[in-house]
PDB file of C-alpha atoms in Angstrom:
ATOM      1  CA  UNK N  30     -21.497  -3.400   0.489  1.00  0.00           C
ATOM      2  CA  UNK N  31     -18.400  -4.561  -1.085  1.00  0.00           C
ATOM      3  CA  UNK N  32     -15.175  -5.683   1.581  1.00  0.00           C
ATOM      4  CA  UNK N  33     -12.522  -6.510  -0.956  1.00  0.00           C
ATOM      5  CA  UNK N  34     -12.046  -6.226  -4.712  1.00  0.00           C
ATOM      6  CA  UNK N  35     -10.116  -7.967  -7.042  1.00  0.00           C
ATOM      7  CA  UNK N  36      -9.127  -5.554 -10.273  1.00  0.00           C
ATOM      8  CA  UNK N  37      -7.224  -7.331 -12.950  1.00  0.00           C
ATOM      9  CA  UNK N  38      -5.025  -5.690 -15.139  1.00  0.00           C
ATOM     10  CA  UNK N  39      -2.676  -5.953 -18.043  1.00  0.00           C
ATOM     11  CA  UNK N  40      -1.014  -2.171 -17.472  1.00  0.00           C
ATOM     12  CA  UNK N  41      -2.607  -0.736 -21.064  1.00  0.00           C
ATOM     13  CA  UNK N  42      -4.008   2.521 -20.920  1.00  0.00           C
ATOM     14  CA  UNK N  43      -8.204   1.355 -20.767  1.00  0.00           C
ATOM     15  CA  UNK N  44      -7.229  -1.111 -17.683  1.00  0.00           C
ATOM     16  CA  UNK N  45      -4.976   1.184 -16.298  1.00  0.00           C
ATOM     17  CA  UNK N  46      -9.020   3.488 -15.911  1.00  0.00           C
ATOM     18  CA  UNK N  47      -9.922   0.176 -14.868  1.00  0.00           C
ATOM     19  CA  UNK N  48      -7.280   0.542 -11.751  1.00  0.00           C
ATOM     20  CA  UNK N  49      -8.251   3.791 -10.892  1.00  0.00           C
ATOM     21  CA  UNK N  50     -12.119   3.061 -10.842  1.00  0.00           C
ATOM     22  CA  UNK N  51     -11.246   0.412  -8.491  1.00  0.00           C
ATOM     23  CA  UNK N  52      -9.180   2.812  -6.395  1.00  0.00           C
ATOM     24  CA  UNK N  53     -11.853   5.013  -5.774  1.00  0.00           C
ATOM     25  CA  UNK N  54     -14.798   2.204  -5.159  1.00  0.00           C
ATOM     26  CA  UNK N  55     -12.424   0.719  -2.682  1.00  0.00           C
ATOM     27  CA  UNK N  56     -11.734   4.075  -1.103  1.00  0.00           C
ATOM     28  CA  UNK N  57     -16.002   4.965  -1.079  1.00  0.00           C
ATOM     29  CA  UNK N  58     -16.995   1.932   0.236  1.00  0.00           C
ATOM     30  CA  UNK N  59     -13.933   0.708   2.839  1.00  0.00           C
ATOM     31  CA  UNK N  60     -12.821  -2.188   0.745  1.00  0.00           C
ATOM     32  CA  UNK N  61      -9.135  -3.734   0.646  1.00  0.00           C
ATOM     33  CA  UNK N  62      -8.347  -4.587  -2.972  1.00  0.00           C
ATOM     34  CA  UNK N  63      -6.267  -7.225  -4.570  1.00  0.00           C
ATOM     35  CA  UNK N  64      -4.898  -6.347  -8.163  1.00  0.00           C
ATOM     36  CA  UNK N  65      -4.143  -9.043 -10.464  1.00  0.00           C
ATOM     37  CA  UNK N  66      -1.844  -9.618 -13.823  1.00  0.00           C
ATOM     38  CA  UNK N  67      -2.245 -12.333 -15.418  1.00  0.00           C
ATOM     39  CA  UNK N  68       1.164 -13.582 -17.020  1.00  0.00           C
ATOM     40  CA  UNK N  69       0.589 -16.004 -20.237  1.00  0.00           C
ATOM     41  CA  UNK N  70       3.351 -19.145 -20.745  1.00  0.00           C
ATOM     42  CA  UNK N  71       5.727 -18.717 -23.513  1.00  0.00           C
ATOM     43  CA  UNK N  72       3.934 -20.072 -27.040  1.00  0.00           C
ATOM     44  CA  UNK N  73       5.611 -23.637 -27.553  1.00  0.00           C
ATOM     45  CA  UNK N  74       5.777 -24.057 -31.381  1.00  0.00           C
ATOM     46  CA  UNK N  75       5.598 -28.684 -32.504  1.00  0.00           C
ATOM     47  CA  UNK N  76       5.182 -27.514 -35.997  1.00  0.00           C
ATOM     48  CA  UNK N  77       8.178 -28.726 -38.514  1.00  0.00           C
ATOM     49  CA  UNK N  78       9.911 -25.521 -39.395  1.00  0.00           C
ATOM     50  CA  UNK N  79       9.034 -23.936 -36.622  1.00  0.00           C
ATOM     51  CA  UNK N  80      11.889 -21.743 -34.272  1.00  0.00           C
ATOM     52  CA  UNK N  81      13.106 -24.011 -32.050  1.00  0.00           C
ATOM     53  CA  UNK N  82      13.662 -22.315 -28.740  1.00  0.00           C
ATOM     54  CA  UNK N  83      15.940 -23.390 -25.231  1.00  0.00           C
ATOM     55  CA  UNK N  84      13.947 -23.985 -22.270  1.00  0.00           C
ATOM     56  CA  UNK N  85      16.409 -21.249 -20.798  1.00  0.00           C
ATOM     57  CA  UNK N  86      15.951 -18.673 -23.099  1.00  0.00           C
ATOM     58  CA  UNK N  87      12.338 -19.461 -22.663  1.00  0.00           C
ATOM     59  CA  UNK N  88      12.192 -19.548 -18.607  1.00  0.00           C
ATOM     60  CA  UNK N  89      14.068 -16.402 -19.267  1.00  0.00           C
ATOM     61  CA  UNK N  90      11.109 -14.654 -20.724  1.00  0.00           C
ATOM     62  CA  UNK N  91       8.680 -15.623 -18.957  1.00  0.00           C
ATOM     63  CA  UNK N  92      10.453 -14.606 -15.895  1.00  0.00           C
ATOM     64  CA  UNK N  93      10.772 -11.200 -17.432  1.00  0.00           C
ATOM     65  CA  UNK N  94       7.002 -11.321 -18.101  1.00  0.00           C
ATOM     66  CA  UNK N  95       6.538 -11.893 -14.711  1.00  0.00           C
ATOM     67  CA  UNK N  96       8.763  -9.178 -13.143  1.00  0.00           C
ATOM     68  CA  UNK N  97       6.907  -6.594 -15.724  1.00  0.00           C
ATOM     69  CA  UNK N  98       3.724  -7.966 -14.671  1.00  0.00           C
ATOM     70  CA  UNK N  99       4.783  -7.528 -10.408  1.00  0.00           C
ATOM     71  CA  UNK N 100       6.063  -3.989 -11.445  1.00  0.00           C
ATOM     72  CA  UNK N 101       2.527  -3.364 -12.465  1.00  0.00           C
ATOM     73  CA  UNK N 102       0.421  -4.718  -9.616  1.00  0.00           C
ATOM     74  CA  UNK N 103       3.061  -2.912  -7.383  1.00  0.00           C
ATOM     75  CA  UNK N 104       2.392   0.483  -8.956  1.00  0.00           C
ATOM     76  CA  UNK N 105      -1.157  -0.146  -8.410  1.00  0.00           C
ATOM     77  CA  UNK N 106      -0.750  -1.719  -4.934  1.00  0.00           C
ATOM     78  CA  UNK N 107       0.927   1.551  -3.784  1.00  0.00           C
ATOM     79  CA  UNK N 108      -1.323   4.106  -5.377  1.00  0.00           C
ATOM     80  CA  UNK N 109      -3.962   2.238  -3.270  1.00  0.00           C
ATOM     81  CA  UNK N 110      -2.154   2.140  -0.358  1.00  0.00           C
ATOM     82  CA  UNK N 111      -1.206   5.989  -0.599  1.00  0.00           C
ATOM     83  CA  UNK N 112      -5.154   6.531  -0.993  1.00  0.00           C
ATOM     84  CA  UNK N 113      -5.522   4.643   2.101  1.00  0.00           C
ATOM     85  CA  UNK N 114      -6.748   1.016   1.166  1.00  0.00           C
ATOM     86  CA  UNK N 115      -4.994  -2.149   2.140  1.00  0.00           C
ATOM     87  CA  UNK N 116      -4.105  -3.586  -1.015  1.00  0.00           C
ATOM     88  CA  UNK N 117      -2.103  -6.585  -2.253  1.00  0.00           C
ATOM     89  CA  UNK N 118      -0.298  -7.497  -6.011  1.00  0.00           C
ATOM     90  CA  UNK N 119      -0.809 -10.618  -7.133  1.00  0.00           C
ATOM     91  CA  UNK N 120       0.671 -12.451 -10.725  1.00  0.00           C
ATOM     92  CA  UNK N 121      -0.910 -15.463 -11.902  1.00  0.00           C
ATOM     93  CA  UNK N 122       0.997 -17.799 -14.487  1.00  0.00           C
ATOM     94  CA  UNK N 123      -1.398 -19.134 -17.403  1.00  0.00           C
ATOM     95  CA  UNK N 124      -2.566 -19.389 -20.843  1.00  0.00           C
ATOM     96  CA  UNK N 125      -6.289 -19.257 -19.052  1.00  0.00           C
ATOM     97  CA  UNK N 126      -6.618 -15.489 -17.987  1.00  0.00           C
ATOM     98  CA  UNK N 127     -10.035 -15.574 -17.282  1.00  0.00           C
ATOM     99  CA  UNK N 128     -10.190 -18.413 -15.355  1.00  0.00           C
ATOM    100  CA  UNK N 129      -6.663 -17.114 -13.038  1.00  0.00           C
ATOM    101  CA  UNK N 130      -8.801 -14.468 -12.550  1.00  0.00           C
ATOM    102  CA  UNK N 131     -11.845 -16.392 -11.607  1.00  0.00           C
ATOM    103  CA  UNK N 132      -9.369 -18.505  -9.224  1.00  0.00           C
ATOM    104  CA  UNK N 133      -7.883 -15.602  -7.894  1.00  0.00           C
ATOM    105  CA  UNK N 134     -10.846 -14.073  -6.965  1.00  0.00           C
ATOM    106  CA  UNK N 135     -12.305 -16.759  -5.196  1.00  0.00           C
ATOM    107  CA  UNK N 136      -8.946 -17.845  -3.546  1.00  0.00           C
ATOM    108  CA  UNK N 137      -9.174 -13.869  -1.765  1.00  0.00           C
ATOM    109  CA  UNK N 138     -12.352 -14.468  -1.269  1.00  0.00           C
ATOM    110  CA  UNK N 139     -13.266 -11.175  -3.314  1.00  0.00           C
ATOM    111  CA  UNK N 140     -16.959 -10.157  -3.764  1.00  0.00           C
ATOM    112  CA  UNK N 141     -16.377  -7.888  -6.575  1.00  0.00           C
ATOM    113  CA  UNK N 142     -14.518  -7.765  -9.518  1.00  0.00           C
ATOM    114  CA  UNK N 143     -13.124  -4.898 -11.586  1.00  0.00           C
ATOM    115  CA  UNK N 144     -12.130  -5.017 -15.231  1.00  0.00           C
ATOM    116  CA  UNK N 145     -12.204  -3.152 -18.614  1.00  0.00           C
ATOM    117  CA  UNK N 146     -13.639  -4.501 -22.075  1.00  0.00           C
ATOM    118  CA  UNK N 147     -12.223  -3.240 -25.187  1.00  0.00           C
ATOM    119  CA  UNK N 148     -15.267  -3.424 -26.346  1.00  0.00           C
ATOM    120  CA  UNK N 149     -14.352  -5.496 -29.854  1.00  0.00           C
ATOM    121  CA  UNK N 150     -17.198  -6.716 -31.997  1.00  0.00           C
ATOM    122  CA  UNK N 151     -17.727  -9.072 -34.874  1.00  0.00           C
ATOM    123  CA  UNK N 152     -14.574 -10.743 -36.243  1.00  0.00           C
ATOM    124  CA  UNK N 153     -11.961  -9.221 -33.798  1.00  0.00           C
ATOM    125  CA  UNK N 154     -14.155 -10.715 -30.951  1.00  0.00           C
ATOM    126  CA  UNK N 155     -14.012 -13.845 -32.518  1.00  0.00           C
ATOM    127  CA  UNK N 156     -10.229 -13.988 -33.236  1.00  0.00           C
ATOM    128  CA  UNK N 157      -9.034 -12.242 -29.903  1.00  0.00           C
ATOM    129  CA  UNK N 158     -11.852 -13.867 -27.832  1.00  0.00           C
ATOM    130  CA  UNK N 159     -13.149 -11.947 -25.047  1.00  0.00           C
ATOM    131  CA  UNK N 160     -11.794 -12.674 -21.424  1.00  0.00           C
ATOM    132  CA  UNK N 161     -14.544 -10.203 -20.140  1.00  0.00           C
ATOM    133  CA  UNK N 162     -17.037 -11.855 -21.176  1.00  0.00           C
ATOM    134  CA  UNK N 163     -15.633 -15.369 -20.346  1.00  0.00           C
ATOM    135  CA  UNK N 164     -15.653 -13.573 -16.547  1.00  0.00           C
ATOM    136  CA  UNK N 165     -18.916 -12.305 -16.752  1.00  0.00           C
ATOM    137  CA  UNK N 166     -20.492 -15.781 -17.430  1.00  0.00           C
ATOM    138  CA  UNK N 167     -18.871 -18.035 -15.119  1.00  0.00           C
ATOM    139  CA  UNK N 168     -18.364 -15.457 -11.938  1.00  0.00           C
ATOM    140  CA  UNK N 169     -20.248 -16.241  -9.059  1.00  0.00           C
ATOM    141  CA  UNK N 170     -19.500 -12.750  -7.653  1.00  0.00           C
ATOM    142  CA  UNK N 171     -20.670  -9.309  -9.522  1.00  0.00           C
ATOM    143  CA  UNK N 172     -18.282  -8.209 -12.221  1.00  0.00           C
ATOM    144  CA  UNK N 173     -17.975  -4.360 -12.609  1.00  0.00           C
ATOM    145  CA  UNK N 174     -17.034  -4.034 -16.984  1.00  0.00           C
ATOM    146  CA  UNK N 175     -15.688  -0.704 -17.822  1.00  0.00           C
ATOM    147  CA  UNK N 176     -15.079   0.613 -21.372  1.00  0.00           C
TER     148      UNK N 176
END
């Protein structure tokens, strides 16, 4: 069926469900898993009158970004590894989280990929965008969308 899954995360409650759903496909069907967060740059403001910030202060946030984001995919690494399944943490740097997570999965050669949906509608969809459904379009593997 499925030999290794990719389950991408942002360590919020919903994907944290996400994460365990994973687990336990991964554990039924003998899959390794690869668990993803995807970290975003630091927002860049050109406009006049806008707060002006030092690229160290700035590398210095994104590099605590990034260490939150590895203490996440470690914590999910290990719970899969306690439930048996070889599992690796992986952190992607970029603006474009569904398309890291496109890249990632291909680059582990994953042929499955686990994710949650918050499920927003109408004018939050359209302001907020939906990275789920950016995934589900382009993916050339099965996505598996929890709510």
């Amino acid at each position: 069926m499925y030999r290794k899954l990719l389950v991408a995360t942002d360590g919020s409650p919903l994907s944290r469900k996400a994460v365990k759903s994973a687990i336990d496909l991964a554990g039924a069907v003998g899959a390794e898993l690869v668990a993803l967060y995807v970290v975003p740059r630091y927002p860049v403001s050109y406009f006049e009158g806008g707060i002006s910030v030092s690229p160290q202060e700035v590398a210095r946030i994104e590099k605590q970004w990034t260490d939150q984001g590895q203490d996440v995919v470690d914590a999910v690494a290990s719970a899969a590894q306690a439930a048996g399944i070889k599992a690796k943490a992986v952190v992607a740097r970029s603006d474009l989280v569904a398309e890291s997570i496109l890249a990632v999965a291909k680059k582990h050669r994953c042929d499955l990929i686990v994710m949650a949906s918050h499920g927003r509608k109408g004018i939050k969809r359209i302001l907020l965008g939906s990275e789920t459904q950016h995934v589900l379009t382009r993916s050339s593997v099965p996505v598996l969308v929890l709510r």
